Short mmCIF file of C-alpha atoms in Angstrom, two decimals:
data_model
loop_
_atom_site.label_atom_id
_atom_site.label_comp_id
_atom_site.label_asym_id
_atom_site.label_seq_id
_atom_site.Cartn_x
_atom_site.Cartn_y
_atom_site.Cartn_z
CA UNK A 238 -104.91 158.65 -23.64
CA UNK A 239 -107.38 156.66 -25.57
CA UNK A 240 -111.18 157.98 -24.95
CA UNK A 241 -113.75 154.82 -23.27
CA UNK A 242 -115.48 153.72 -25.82
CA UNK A 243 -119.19 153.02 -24.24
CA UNK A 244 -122.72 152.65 -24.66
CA UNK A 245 -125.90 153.82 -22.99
CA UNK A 246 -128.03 151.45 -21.67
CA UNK A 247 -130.71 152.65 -24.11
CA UNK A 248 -128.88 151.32 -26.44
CA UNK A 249 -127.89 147.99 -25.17
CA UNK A 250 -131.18 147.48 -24.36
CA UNK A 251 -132.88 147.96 -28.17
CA UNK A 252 -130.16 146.72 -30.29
CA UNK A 253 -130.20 143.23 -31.77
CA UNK A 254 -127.54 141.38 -31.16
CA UNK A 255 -126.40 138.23 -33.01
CA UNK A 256 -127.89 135.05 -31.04
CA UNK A 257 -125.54 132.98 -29.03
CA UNK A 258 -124.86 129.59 -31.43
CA UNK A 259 -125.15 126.75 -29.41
CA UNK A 260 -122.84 123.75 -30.90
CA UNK A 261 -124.53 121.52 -28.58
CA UNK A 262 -127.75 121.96 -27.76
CA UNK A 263 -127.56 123.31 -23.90
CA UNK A 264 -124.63 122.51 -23.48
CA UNK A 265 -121.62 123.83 -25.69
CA UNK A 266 -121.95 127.09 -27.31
CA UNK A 267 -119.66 129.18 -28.99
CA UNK A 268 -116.55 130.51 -26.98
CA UNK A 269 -114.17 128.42 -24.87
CA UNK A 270 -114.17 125.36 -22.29
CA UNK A 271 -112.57 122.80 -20.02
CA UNK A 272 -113.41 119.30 -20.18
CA UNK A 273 -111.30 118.26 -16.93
CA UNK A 274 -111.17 114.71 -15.76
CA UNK A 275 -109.21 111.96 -13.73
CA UNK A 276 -105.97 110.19 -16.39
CA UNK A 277 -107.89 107.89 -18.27
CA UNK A 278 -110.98 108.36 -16.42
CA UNK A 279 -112.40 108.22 -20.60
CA UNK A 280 -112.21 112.39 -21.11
CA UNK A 281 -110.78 111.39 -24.76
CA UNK A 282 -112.98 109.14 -26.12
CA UNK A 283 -116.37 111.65 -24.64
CA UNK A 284 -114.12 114.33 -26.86
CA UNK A 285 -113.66 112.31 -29.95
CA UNK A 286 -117.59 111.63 -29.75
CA UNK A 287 -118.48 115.02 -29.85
CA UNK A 288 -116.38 115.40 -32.60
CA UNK A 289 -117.98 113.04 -34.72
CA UNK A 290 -121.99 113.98 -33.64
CA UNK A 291 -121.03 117.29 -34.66
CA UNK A 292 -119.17 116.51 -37.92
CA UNK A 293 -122.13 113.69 -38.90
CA UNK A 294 -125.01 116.01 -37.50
CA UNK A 295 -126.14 113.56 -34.68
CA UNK A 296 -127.06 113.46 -31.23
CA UNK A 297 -124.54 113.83 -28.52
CA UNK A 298 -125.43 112.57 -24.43
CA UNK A 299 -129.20 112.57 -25.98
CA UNK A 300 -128.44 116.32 -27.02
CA UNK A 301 -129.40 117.76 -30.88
CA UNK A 302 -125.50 118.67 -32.42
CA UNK A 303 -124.87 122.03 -34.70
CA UNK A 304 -123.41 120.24 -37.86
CA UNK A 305 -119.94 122.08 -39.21
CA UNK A 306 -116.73 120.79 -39.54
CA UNK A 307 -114.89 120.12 -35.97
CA UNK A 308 -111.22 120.04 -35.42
CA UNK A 309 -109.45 117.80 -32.84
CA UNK A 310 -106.07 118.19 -31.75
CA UNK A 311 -104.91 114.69 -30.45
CA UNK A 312 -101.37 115.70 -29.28
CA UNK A 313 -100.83 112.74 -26.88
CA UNK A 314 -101.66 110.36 -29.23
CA UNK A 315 -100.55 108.72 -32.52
CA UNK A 316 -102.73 108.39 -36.25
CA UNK A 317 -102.45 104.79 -35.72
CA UNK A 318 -104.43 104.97 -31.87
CA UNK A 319 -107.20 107.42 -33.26
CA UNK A 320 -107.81 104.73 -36.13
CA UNK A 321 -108.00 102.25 -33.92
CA UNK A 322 -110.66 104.55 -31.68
CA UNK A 323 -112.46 105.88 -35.05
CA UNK A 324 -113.22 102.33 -35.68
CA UNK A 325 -114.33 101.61 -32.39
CA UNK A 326 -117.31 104.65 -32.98
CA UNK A 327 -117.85 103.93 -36.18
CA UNK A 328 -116.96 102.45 -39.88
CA UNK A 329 -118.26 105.26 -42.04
CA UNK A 330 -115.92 108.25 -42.53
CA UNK A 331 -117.18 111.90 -42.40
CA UNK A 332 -115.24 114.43 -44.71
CA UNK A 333 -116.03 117.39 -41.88
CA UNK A 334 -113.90 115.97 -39.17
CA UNK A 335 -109.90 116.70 -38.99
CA UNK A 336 -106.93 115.64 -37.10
CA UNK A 337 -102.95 116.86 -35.96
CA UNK A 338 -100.88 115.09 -33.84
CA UNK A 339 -98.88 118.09 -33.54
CA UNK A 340 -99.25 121.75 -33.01
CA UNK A 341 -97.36 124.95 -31.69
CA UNK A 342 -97.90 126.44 -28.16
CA UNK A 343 -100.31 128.90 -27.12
CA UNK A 344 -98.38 132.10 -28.05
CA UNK A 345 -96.12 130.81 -30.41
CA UNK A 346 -98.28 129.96 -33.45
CA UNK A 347 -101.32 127.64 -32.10
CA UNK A 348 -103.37 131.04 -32.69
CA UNK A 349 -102.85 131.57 -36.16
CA UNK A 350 -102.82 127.74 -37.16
CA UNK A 351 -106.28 127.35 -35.74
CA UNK A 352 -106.88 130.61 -37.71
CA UNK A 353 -105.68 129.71 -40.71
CA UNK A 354 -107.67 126.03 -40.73
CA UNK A 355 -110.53 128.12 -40.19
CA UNK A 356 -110.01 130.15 -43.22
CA UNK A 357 -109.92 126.76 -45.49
CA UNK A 358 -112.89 125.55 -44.00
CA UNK A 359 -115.21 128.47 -43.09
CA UNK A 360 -117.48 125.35 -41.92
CA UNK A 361 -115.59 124.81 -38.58
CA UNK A 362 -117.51 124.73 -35.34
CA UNK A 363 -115.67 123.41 -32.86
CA UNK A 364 -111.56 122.80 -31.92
CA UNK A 365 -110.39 120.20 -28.89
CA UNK A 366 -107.56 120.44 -27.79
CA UNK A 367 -105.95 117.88 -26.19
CA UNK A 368 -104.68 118.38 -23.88
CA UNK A 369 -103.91 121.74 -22.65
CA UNK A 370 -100.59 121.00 -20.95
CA UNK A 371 -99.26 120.29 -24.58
CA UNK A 372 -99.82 123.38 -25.79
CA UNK A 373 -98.63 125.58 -22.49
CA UNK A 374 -95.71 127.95 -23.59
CA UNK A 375 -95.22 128.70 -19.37
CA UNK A 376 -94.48 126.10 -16.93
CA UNK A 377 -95.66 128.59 -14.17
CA UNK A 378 -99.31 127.83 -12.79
CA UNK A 379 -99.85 131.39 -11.28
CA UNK A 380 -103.62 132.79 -11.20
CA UNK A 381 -101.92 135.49 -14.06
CA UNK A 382 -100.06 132.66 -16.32
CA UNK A 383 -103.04 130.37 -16.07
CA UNK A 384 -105.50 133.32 -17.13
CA UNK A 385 -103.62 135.40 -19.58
CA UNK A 386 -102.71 131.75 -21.70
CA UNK A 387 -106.69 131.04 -21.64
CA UNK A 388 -107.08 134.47 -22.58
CA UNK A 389 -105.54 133.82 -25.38
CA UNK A 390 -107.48 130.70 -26.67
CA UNK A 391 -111.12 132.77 -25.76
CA UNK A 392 -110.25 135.33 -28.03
CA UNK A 393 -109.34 133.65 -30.62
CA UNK A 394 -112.93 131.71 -30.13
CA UNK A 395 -114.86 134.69 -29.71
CA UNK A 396 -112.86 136.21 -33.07
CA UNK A 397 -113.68 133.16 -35.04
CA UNK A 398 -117.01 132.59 -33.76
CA UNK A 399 -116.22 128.89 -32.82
CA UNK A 400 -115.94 126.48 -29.76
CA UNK A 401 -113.01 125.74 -28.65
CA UNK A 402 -112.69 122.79 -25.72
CA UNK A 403 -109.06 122.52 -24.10
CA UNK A 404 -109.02 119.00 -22.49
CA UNK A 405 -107.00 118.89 -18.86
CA UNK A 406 -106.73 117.06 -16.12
CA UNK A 407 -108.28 117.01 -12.11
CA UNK A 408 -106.17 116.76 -8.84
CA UNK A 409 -105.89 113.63 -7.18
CA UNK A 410 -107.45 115.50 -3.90
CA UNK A 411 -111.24 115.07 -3.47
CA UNK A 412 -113.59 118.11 -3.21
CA UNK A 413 -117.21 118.94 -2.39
CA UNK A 414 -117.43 121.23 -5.05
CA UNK A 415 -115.91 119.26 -8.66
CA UNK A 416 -115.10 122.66 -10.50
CA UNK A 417 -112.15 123.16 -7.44
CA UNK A 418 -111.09 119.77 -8.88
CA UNK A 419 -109.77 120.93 -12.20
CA UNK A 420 -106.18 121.26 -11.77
CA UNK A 421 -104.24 124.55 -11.63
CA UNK A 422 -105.54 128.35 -9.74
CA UNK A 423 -108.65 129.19 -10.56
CA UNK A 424 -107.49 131.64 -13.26
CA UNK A 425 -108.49 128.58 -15.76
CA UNK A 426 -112.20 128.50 -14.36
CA UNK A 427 -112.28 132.24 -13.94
CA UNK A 428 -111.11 132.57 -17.89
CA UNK A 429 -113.50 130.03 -19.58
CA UNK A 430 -116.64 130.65 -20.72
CA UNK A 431 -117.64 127.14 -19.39
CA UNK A 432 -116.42 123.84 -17.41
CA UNK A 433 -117.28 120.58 -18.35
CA UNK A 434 -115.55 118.08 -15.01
CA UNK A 435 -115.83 114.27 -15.39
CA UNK A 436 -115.80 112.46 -12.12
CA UNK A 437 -116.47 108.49 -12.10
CA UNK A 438 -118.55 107.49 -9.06
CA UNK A 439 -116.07 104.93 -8.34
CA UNK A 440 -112.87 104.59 -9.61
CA UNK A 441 -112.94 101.60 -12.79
CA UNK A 442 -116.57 101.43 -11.89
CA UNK A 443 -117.23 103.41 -15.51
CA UNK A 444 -119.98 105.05 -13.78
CA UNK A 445 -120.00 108.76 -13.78
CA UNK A 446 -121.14 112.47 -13.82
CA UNK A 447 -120.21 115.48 -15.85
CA UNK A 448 -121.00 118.32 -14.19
CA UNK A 449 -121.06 121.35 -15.90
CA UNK A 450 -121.51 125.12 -15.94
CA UNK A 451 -121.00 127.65 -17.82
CA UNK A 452 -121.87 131.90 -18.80
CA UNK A 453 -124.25 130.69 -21.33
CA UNK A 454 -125.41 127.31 -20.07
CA UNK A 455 -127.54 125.86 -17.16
CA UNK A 456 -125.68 124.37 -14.40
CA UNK A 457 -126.24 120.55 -14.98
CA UNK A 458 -125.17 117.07 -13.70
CA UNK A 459 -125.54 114.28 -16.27
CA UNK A 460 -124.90 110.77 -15.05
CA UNK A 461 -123.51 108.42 -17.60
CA UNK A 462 -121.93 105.19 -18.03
CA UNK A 463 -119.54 104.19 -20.67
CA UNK A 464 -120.57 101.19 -22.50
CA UNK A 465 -117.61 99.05 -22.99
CA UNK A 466 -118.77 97.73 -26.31
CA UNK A 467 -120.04 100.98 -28.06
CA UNK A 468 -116.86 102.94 -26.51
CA UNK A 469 -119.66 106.11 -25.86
CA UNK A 470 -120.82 107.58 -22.80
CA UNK A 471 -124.27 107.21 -22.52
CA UNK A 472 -126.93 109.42 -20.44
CA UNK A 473 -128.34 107.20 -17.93
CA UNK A 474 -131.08 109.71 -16.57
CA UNK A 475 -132.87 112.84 -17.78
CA UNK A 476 -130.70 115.77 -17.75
CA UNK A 477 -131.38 118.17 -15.08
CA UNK A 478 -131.34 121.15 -17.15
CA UNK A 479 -134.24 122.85 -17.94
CA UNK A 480 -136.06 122.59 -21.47
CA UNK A 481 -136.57 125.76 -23.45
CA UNK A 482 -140.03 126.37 -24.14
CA UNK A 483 -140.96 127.74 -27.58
CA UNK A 484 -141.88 132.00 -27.15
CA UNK A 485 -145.70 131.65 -27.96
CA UNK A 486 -145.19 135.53 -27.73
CA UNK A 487 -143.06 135.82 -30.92
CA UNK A 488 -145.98 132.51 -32.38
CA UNK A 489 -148.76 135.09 -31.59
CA UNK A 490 -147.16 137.78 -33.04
CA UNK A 491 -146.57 136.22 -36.43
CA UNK A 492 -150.18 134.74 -36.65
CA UNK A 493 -151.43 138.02 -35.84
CA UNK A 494 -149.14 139.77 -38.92
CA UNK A 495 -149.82 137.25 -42.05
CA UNK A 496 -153.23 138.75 -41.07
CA UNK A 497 -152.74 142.78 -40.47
CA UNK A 498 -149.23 142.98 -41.96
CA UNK A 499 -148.07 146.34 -39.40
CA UNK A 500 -148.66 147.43 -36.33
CA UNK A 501 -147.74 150.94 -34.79
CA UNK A 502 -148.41 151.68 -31.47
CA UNK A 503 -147.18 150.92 -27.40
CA UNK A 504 -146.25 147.56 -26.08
CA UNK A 505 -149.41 147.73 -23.92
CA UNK A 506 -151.41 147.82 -27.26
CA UNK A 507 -149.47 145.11 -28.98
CA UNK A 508 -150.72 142.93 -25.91
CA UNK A 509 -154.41 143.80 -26.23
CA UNK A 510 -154.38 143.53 -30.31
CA UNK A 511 -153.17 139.74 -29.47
CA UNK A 512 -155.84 138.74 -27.46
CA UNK A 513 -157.26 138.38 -30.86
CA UNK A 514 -154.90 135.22 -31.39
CA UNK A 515 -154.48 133.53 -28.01
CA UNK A 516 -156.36 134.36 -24.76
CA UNK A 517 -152.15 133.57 -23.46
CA UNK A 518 -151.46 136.04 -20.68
CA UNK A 519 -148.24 138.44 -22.13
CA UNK A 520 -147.10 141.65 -20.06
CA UNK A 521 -146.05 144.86 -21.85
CA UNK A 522 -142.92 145.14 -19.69
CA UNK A 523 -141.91 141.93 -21.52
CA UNK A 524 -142.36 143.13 -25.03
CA UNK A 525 -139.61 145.17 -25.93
CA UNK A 526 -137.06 142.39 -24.67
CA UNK A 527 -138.84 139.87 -26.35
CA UNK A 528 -138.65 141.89 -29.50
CA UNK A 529 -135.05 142.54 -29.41
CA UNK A 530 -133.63 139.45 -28.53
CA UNK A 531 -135.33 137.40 -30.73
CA UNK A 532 -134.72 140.27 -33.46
CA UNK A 533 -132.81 137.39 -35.93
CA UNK A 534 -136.34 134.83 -35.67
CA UNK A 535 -138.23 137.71 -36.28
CA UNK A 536 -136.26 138.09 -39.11
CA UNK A 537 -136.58 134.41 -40.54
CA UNK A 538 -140.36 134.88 -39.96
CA UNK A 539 -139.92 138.22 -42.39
CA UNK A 540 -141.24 140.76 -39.58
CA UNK A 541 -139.28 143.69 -39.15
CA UNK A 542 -139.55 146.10 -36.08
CA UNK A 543 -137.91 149.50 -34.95
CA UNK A 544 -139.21 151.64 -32.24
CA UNK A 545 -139.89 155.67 -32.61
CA UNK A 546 -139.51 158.19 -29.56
CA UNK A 547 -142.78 160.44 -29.66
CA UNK A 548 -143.85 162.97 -26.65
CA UNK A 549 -146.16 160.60 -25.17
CA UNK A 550 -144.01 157.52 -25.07
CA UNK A 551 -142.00 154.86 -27.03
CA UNK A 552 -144.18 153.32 -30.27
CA UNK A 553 -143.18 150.03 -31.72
CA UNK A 554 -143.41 149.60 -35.51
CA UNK A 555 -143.83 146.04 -36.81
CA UNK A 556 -143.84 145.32 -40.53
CA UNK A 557 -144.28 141.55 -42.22
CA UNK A 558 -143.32 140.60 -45.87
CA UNK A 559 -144.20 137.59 -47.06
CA UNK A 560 -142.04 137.26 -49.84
CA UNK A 561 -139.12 137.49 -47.01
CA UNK A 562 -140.76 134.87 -44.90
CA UNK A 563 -138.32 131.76 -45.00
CA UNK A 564 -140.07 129.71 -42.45
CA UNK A 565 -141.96 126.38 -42.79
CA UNK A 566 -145.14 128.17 -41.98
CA UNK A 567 -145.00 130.41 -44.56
CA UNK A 568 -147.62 128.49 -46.46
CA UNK A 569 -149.91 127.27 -43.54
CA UNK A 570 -153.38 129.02 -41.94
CA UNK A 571 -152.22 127.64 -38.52
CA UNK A 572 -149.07 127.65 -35.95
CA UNK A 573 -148.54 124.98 -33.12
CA UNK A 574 -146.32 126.20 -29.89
CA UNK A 575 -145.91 124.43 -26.67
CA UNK A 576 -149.58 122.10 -28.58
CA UNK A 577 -151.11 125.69 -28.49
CA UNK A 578 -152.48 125.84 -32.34
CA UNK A 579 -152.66 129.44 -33.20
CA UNK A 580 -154.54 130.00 -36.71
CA UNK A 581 -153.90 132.46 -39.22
#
């Protein structure tokens, strides 16, 4: 019997781990999602948007885009219809965005040809699939069939550090809640990382929300309406999710280390030596998390930290080097956060 491999909680709690990669700002990060919708409610030509925004670099539903190379499996339609769509978005080609008509089955070779496209362009962000009835190896809709085939797909995302978005389709029957909508158990929800439904208000009326939720994202309702001439969906209100607000912690911090280069000492002493900088209210039970999981910024900003057990308590060691320092404020005597101008 294999040993459990684990880790204490101690551990968890002071390691830095790799930031989450958001493709879409908010809304699509790496790993993998639904996009579920109504036949020809418009769940294509929302896909092949995204796919361009993130090949060009542009804004998506009002939403900054993670440029990289994106991937989209069209396997209901023909080259000659996504011309004809292409041209309907836009008449200047991008080199970073791909098409196939055709693919294998989940289980029987989509795996390793989404693999091996990622090895010839180590720029690739984000695969669609559509649609995810195409590429089913198992007719049976079972909570286990539906959530060992996902299974499949979210691995290989998490392995290649990408998004992947599988494109399906919602029951006819209406529900309160639109994530019981998507069609098949709930083994596809239960699987994904993140659901994306599209629901028109009215059926033709090309009004509509996308509701969405996700491990990593907000739960949000955008309302849109699909502007016949553009062929785009376009936000019609503010989104309801929540902005993030720049850490004037971690701003503090770094104004407070181009001037003393180290600090050694407790998290309750970090807090008073800042009051220096910003009269800001920060807590010492909020330190160490802020530390660690912004550990890659910190990094950027050329400030390195560790922490060192002694008798009385847990010190924290912070360290900056300027010639490491690969931020834009590297050269500056003053940093703005959240129109808070902290000087150097």
């Amino acid at each position: 019997m294999k040993k459990l491999i684990t880790r204490s909680c101690e551990e968890i709690m002071t390691t830095v781990y790799k930031p989450i990669e958001f493709v879409i700002d908010g809304l699509l990060a790496q790993g993998l999602y639904i996009l579920a919708g109504a036949p020809k409610v418009g769940k294509s030509w929302l896909a092949l948007d995204m796919c361009l925004s993130i090949a060009k670099g542009e804004k998506i539903l009002g939403l900054k885009t993670s440029q990289g190379t994106a991937l989209y499996l069209c396997l209901e339609d023909s080259y000659a219809r996504i011309q004809n769509r292409l041209y309907e978005l836009t008449d200047e080609p991008t080199e970073m965005l791909y098409f196939s008509v055709m693919s294998e089955s989940i289980g029987n070779g989509l795996e390793e040809q989404i693999e091996s496209f990622k090895i010839e362009h180590c720029g690739l962000k984000i695969v669609f699939i559509d649609t995810l009835q195409m590429v089913r190896s198992d007719t049976d809709s079972s909570y286990g069939s539906d959530y060992k085939e996902l299974s499949v797909l979210k691995t290989l995302a998490d392995k290649l550090e990408i998004a992947i978005i599988v494109v399906h389709h919602t029951r006819k029957c209406k529900d309160t809640d639109p994530f019981n909508m998507i069609s098949g158990s709930t083994g596809i929800s239960g699987c994904v990382d993140g659901s994306m439904v599209l629901i028109e208000n009215k059926r033709g009326s090309r009004n509509a929300k996308l509701f969405c939720v996700g491990r990593d994202i907000e739960n949000a309702e955008i309302s849109l309406h699909f502007d016949s001439d553009l062929k785009k969906w376009i936000v019609t209100d503010e989104l309801s999710t929540s902005k993030t607000k720049d850490n004037i912690f971690l701003a503090a911090l770094y104004v407070y280390l181009k001037k003393h280069i180290s600090f050694t000492g407790t998290a309750s002493e970090l807090v008073s030596e800042l009051k220096e900088v910003t009269q800001e209210q920060f807590y010492p039970n909020r330190v160490t998390r802020d530390l660690v999981q912004n550990g890659y910024t910190l990094r950027k900003y050329g400030i390195d930290f560790q922490y060192k057990r002694t008798r009385n308590g847990r010190l924290i060691i912070l360290h900056y080097d300027r010639e490491r320092d690969s931020s834009d404020s590297k050269n500056t005597s003053e940093v703005t956060v959240n129109r808070l101008t902290l000087k150097v």
